């Protein structure tokens, strides 16, 4: 079995569960550390000719992270493509099981059981907080409706204020974000790399939580530690 993954979190899942099957991954696939496979470009601009040359039995993709024309080109070249859709935590576990099954993994990995137990045993959140969650700037974009990251935060007691917006990633001016008066501004380090010096200055006097994008947006082995890591970052939020 030869697999090419176009989704960083799924790359980590396959590499942890069936490393011998992974023939290629994107330039953004950073986990597990030291991953030694052929790189096939970005998630939005994969080198389809290089992927085809690897002779994969399966390419793993995601309906949000990858572009339909690239996936269509792979299928036209005779490559089987599995496209995942992940909008909440339960769906993440179902899709991970589907991906691993397609990759020939016969025994359920320990990390997957551990991650599912972690999320199913979360204590009921105490007082809930509101948030805005920028994921890009220039232009500013935030989490909107129906997102995996939004569901992750909701399960940790944080309700983001654009959850009912018609768009999944609406463009919203910083002035409007400030005027919404959230309890906390959640700033992940991907896809845009917000840092202590790049992001919080746009939200004076509002508590800002700098969080790991891998723990907020990835669906894979990182799910097992995501509640603990995100909870720590949210508790550390400072204006």
mmCIF file of N, CA, C and O in Angstrom, residues 98-156:
data_model
loop_
_atom_site.group_PDB
_atom_site.id
_atom_site.type_symbol
_atom_site.label_atom_id
_atom_site.label_comp_id
_atom_site.label_asym_id
_atom_site.label_seq_id
_atom_site.Cartn_x
_atom_site.Cartn_y
_atom_site.Cartn_z
ATOM 1 N N UNK A 98 -12.085 5.925 9.223
ATOM 2 C CA UNK A 98 -12.278 5.607 7.798
ATOM 3 C C UNK A 98 -10.955 5.702 7.033
ATOM 4 O O UNK A 98 -10.643 4.849 6.206
ATOM 5 N N UNK A 99 -10.179 6.739 7.320
ATOM 6 C CA UNK A 99 -8.893 6.921 6.651
ATOM 7 C C UNK A 99 -7.950 5.765 6.973
ATOM 8 O O UNK A 99 -7.316 5.181 6.074
ATOM 9 N N UNK A 100 -7.844 5.428 8.245
ATOM 10 C CA UNK A 100 -6.919 4.372 8.640
ATOM 11 C C UNK A 100 -7.348 3.023 8.070
ATOM 12 O O UNK A 100 -6.504 2.216 7.651
ATOM 13 N N UNK A 101 -8.646 2.788 8.012
ATOM 14 C CA UNK A 101 -9.134 1.559 7.396
ATOM 15 C C UNK A 101 -8.758 1.509 5.912
ATOM 16 O O UNK A 101 -8.318 0.468 5.407
ATOM 17 N N UNK A 102 -8.895 2.644 5.217
ATOM 18 C CA UNK A 102 -8.540 2.698 3.796
ATOM 19 C C UNK A 102 -7.048 2.497 3.580
ATOM 20 O O UNK A 102 -6.628 2.047 2.506
ATOM 21 N N UNK A 103 -6.249 2.837 4.596
ATOM 22 C CA UNK A 103 -4.796 2.662 4.504
ATOM 23 C C UNK A 103 -4.359 1.255 4.931
ATOM 24 O O UNK A 103 -3.149 0.981 5.007
ATOM 25 N N UNK A 104 -5.306 0.396 5.231
ATOM 26 C CA UNK A 104 -4.986 -0.981 5.570
ATOM 27 C C UNK A 104 -4.637 -1.222 7.022
ATOM 28 O O UNK A 104 -4.093 -2.275 7.360
ATOM 29 N N UNK A 105 -4.957 -0.257 7.892
ATOM 30 C CA UNK A 105 -4.685 -0.428 9.323
ATOM 31 C C UNK A 105 -5.777 -1.316 9.911
ATOM 32 O O UNK A 105 -6.952 -0.934 9.936
ATOM 33 N N UNK A 106 -5.415 -2.490 10.373
ATOM 34 C CA UNK A 106 -6.413 -3.454 10.841
ATOM 35 C C UNK A 106 -6.701 -3.349 12.335
ATOM 36 O O UNK A 106 -7.802 -3.673 12.780
ATOM 37 N N UNK A 107 -5.707 -2.922 13.106
ATOM 38 C CA UNK A 107 -5.894 -2.782 14.556
ATOM 39 C C UNK A 107 -6.054 -1.308 14.891
ATOM 40 O O UNK A 107 -5.257 -0.480 14.465
ATOM 41 N N UNK A 108 -7.072 -0.986 15.662
ATOM 42 C CA UNK A 108 -7.314 0.404 16.024
ATOM 43 C C UNK A 108 -6.134 0.942 16.837
ATOM 44 O O UNK A 108 -5.749 0.355 17.854
ATOM 45 N N UNK A 109 -5.542 2.061 16.415
ATOM 46 C CA UNK A 109 -4.354 2.568 17.111
ATOM 47 C C UNK A 109 -4.678 3.006 18.533
ATOM 48 O O UNK A 109 -5.760 3.521 18.814
ATOM 49 N N UNK A 110 -3.691 2.852 19.406
ATOM 50 C CA UNK A 110 -3.865 3.247 20.802
ATOM 51 C C UNK A 110 -4.130 4.750 20.921
ATOM 52 O O UNK A 110 -4.928 5.178 21.743
ATOM 53 N N UNK A 111 -3.432 5.552 20.078
ATOM 54 C CA UNK A 111 -3.603 7.002 20.200
ATOM 55 C C UNK A 111 -5.032 7.427 19.888
ATOM 56 O O UNK A 111 -5.526 8.397 20.466
ATOM 57 N N UNK A 112 -5.699 6.690 18.982
ATOM 58 C CA UNK A 112 -7.064 7.043 18.628
ATOM 59 C C UNK A 112 -8.018 6.747 19.782
ATOM 60 O O UNK A 112 -8.909 7.545 20.096
ATOM 61 N N UNK A 113 -7.816 5.608 20.440
ATOM 62 C CA UNK A 113 -8.620 5.293 21.620
ATOM 63 C C UNK A 113 -8.390 6.321 22.722
ATOM 64 O O UNK A 113 -9.332 6.786 23.372
ATOM 65 N N UNK A 114 -7.127 6.679 22.920
ATOM 66 C CA UNK A 114 -6.797 7.654 23.967
ATOM 67 C C UNK A 114 -7.454 9.006 23.681
ATOM 68 O O UNK A 114 -8.023 9.637 24.577
ATOM 69 N N UNK A 115 -7.394 9.442 22.419
ATOM 70 C CA UNK A 115 -7.987 10.735 22.061
ATOM 71 C C UNK A 115 -9.503 10.707 22.252
ATOM 72 O O UNK A 115 -10.091 11.661 22.790
ATOM 73 N N UNK A 116 -10.132 9.625 21.845
ATOM 74 C CA UNK A 116 -11.588 9.554 21.976
ATOM 75 C C UNK A 116 -11.998 9.522 23.447
ATOM 76 O O UNK A 116 -12.984 10.164 23.845
ATOM 77 N N UNK A 117 -11.245 8.804 24.273
ATOM 78 C CA UNK A 117 -11.545 8.789 25.710
ATOM 79 C C UNK A 117 -11.383 10.183 26.312
ATOM 80 O O UNK A 117 -12.192 10.605 27.151
ATOM 81 N N UNK A 118 -10.348 10.883 25.886
ATOM 82 C CA UNK A 118 -10.093 12.221 26.420
ATOM 83 C C UNK A 118 -11.274 13.136 26.175
ATOM 84 O O UNK A 118 -11.739 13.843 27.088
ATOM 85 N N UNK A 119 -11.797 13.123 24.951
ATOM 86 C CA UNK A 119 -12.903 14.020 24.618
ATOM 87 C C UNK A 119 -14.233 13.558 25.207
ATOM 88 O O UNK A 119 -15.075 14.384 25.562
ATOM 89 N N UNK A 120 -14.425 12.257 25.323
ATOM 90 C CA UNK A 120 -15.701 11.768 25.861
ATOM 91 C C UNK A 120 -15.790 11.942 27.370
ATOM 92 O O UNK A 120 -16.884 11.917 27.937
ATOM 93 N N UNK A 121 -14.645 12.130 28.038
ATOM 94 C CA UNK A 121 -14.650 12.248 29.495
ATOM 95 C C UNK A 121 -14.403 13.676 29.967
ATOM 96 O O UNK A 121 -14.124 13.893 31.154
ATOM 97 N N UNK A 122 -14.500 14.656 29.070
ATOM 98 C CA UNK A 122 -14.300 16.041 29.482
ATOM 99 C C UNK A 122 -15.347 16.436 30.527
ATOM 100 O O UNK A 122 -16.529 16.134 30.370
ATOM 101 N N UNK A 123 -14.933 17.133 31.575
ATOM 102 C CA UNK A 123 -15.932 17.614 32.537
ATOM 103 C C UNK A 123 -16.794 18.698 31.898
ATOM 104 O O UNK A 123 -16.378 19.371 30.952
ATOM 105 N N UNK A 124 -17.982 18.857 32.413
ATOM 106 C CA UNK A 124 -18.862 19.916 31.914
ATOM 107 C C UNK A 124 -18.198 21.273 32.194
ATOM 108 O O UNK A 124 -17.775 21.533 33.316
ATOM 109 N N UNK A 125 -18.081 22.134 31.159
ATOM 110 C CA UNK A 125 -17.457 23.443 31.406
ATOM 111 C C UNK A 125 -18.221 24.224 32.460
ATOM 112 O O UNK A 125 -19.437 24.108 32.595
ATOM 113 N N UNK A 126 -17.482 25.049 33.211
ATOM 114 C CA UNK A 126 -18.132 25.918 34.183
ATOM 115 C C UNK A 126 -18.748 27.114 33.482
ATOM 116 O O UNK A 126 -19.471 26.952 32.492
ATOM 117 N N UNK A 127 -18.450 28.298 33.941
ATOM 118 C CA UNK A 127 -18.980 29.494 33.281
ATOM 119 C C UNK A 127 -18.440 29.576 31.864
ATOM 120 O O UNK A 127 -17.240 29.444 31.632
ATOM 121 N N UNK A 128 -19.352 29.770 30.916
ATOM 122 C CA UNK A 128 -18.940 29.825 29.513
ATOM 123 C C UNK A 128 -18.425 31.220 29.183
ATOM 124 O O UNK A 128 -18.833 32.218 29.790
ATOM 125 N N UNK A 129 -17.522 31.268 28.203
ATOM 126 C CA UNK A 129 -16.957 32.531 27.752
ATOM 127 C C UNK A 129 -17.236 32.715 26.259
ATOM 128 O O UNK A 129 -17.397 31.737 25.528
ATOM 129 N N UNK A 130 -17.289 33.972 25.844
ATOM 130 C CA UNK A 130 -17.437 34.278 24.419
ATOM 131 C C UNK A 130 -16.070 34.621 23.832
ATOM 132 O O UNK A 130 -15.154 35.055 24.555
ATOM 133 N N UNK A 131 -15.938 34.444 22.520
ATOM 134 C CA UNK A 131 -14.647 34.683 21.876
ATOM 135 C C UNK A 131 -14.840 35.117 20.441
ATOM 136 O O UNK A 131 -15.877 34.848 19.814
ATOM 137 N N UNK A 132 -13.844 35.780 19.914
ATOM 138 C CA UNK A 132 -13.655 35.880 18.463
ATOM 139 C C UNK A 132 -12.345 35.162 18.174
ATOM 140 O O UNK A 132 -11.415 35.167 18.995
ATOM 141 N N UNK A 133 -12.290 34.529 17.004
ATOM 142 C CA UNK A 133 -11.137 33.677 16.677
ATOM 143 C C UNK A 133 -10.598 34.050 15.304
ATOM 144 O O UNK A 133 -10.984 33.462 14.280
ATOM 145 N N UNK A 134 -9.724 35.038 15.228
ATOM 146 C CA UNK A 134 -9.108 35.359 13.939
ATOM 147 C C UNK A 134 -8.234 34.197 13.458
ATOM 148 O O UNK A 134 -7.524 33.563 14.249
ATOM 149 N N UNK A 135 -8.307 33.934 12.155
ATOM 150 C CA UNK A 135 -7.431 32.902 11.587
ATOM 151 C C UNK A 135 -6.553 33.492 10.483
ATOM 152 O O UNK A 135 -5.724 32.801 9.909
ATOM 153 N N UNK A 136 -6.743 34.797 10.192
ATOM 154 C CA UNK A 136 -5.930 35.468 9.167
ATOM 155 C C UNK A 136 -6.019 36.973 9.401
ATOM 156 O O UNK A 136 -6.947 37.457 10.046
ATOM 157 N N UNK A 137 -5.017 37.679 8.911
ATOM 158 C CA UNK A 137 -5.095 39.135 8.875
ATOM 159 C C UNK A 137 -4.565 39.605 7.518
ATOM 160 O O UNK A 137 -3.836 38.908 6.853
ATOM 161 N N UNK A 138 -5.002 40.815 7.143
ATOM 162 C CA UNK A 138 -4.676 41.366 5.801
ATOM 163 C C UNK A 138 -5.245 40.464 4.704
ATOM 164 O O UNK A 138 -4.478 39.940 3.883
ATOM 165 N N UNK A 139 -6.544 40.261 4.609
ATOM 166 C CA UNK A 139 -7.595 40.838 5.447
ATOM 167 C C UNK A 139 -7.856 39.987 6.696
ATOM 168 O O UNK A 139 -7.531 38.799 6.731
ATOM 169 N N UNK A 140 -8.494 40.624 7.680
ATOM 170 C CA UNK A 140 -8.865 39.891 8.880
ATOM 171 C C UNK A 140 -9.989 38.919 8.560
ATOM 172 O O UNK A 140 -10.994 39.283 7.946
ATOM 173 N N UNK A 141 -9.809 37.664 8.980
ATOM 174 C CA UNK A 141 -10.827 36.632 8.828
ATOM 175 C C UNK A 141 -10.948 35.897 10.159
ATOM 176 O O UNK A 141 -9.958 35.754 10.890
ATOM 177 N N UNK A 142 -12.161 35.433 10.452
ATOM 178 C CA UNK A 142 -12.408 34.757 11.726
ATOM 179 C C UNK A 142 -13.176 33.459 11.496
ATOM 180 O O UNK A 142 -13.735 33.224 10.414
ATOM 181 N N UNK A 143 -13.205 32.629 12.519
ATOM 182 C CA UNK A 143 -14.057 31.443 12.465
ATOM 183 C C UNK A 143 -15.518 31.878 12.345
ATOM 184 O O UNK A 143 -15.968 32.777 13.068
ATOM 185 N N UNK A 144 -16.239 31.222 11.438
ATOM 186 C CA UNK A 144 -17.661 31.454 11.304
ATOM 187 C C UNK A 144 -18.440 30.195 11.634
ATOM 188 O O UNK A 144 -18.136 29.493 12.611
ATOM 189 N N UNK A 145 -19.408 29.874 10.799
ATOM 190 C CA UNK A 145 -20.299 28.753 11.088
ATOM 191 C C UNK A 145 -19.637 27.406 10.782
ATOM 192 O O UNK A 145 -18.774 27.294 9.930
ATOM 193 N N UNK A 146 -20.057 26.387 11.488
ATOM 194 C CA UNK A 146 -19.835 25.004 11.072
ATOM 195 C C UNK A 146 -18.365 24.653 10.887
ATOM 196 O O UNK A 146 -17.977 24.110 9.857
ATOM 197 N N UNK A 147 -17.523 24.949 11.885
ATOM 198 C CA UNK A 147 -16.104 24.631 11.775
ATOM 199 C C UNK A 147 -15.668 23.674 12.870
ATOM 200 O O UNK A 147 -16.194 23.697 13.988
ATOM 201 N N UNK A 148 -14.689 22.863 12.547
ATOM 202 C CA UNK A 148 -14.120 21.934 13.516
ATOM 203 C C UNK A 148 -13.546 22.697 14.713
ATOM 204 O O UNK A 148 -13.808 22.355 15.869
ATOM 205 N N UNK A 149 -12.768 23.753 14.441
ATOM 206 C CA UNK A 149 -12.164 24.515 15.530
ATOM 207 C C UNK A 149 -13.229 25.141 16.431
ATOM 208 O O UNK A 149 -13.057 25.213 17.656
ATOM 209 N N UNK A 150 -14.311 25.595 15.835
ATOM 210 C CA UNK A 150 -15.394 26.150 16.637
ATOM 211 C C UNK A 150 -15.998 25.119 17.568
ATOM 212 O O UNK A 150 -16.330 25.419 18.723
ATOM 213 N N UNK A 151 -16.145 23.896 17.079
ATOM 214 C CA UNK A 151 -16.696 22.834 17.924
ATOM 215 C C UNK A 151 -15.725 22.475 19.038
ATOM 216 O O UNK A 151 -16.139 22.231 20.190
ATOM 217 N N UNK A 152 -14.430 22.448 18.728
ATOM 218 C CA UNK A 152 -13.416 22.183 19.749
ATOM 219 C C UNK A 152 -13.543 23.196 20.888
ATOM 220 O O UNK A 152 -13.591 22.838 22.069
ATOM 221 N N UNK A 153 -13.617 24.476 20.543
ATOM 222 C CA UNK A 153 -13.716 25.506 21.567
ATOM 223 C C UNK A 153 -15.022 25.398 22.353
ATOM 224 O O UNK A 153 -15.036 25.567 23.584
ATOM 225 N N UNK A 154 -16.125 25.119 21.660
ATOM 226 C CA UNK A 154 -17.411 25.019 22.346
ATOM 227 C C UNK A 154 -17.389 23.920 23.400
ATOM 228 O O UNK A 154 -17.968 24.066 24.485
ATOM 229 N N UNK A 155 -16.707 22.825 23.109
ATOM 230 C CA UNK A 155 -16.624 21.720 24.066
ATOM 231 C C UNK A 155 -15.742 22.070 25.265
ATOM 232 O O UNK A 155 -15.796 21.386 26.299
ATOM 233 N N UNK A 156 -14.955 23.139 25.121
ATOM 234 C CA UNK A 156 -14.115 23.611 26.219
ATOM 235 C C UNK A 156 -14.726 24.812 26.925
ATOM 236 O O UNK A 156 -14.090 25.444 27.762
#
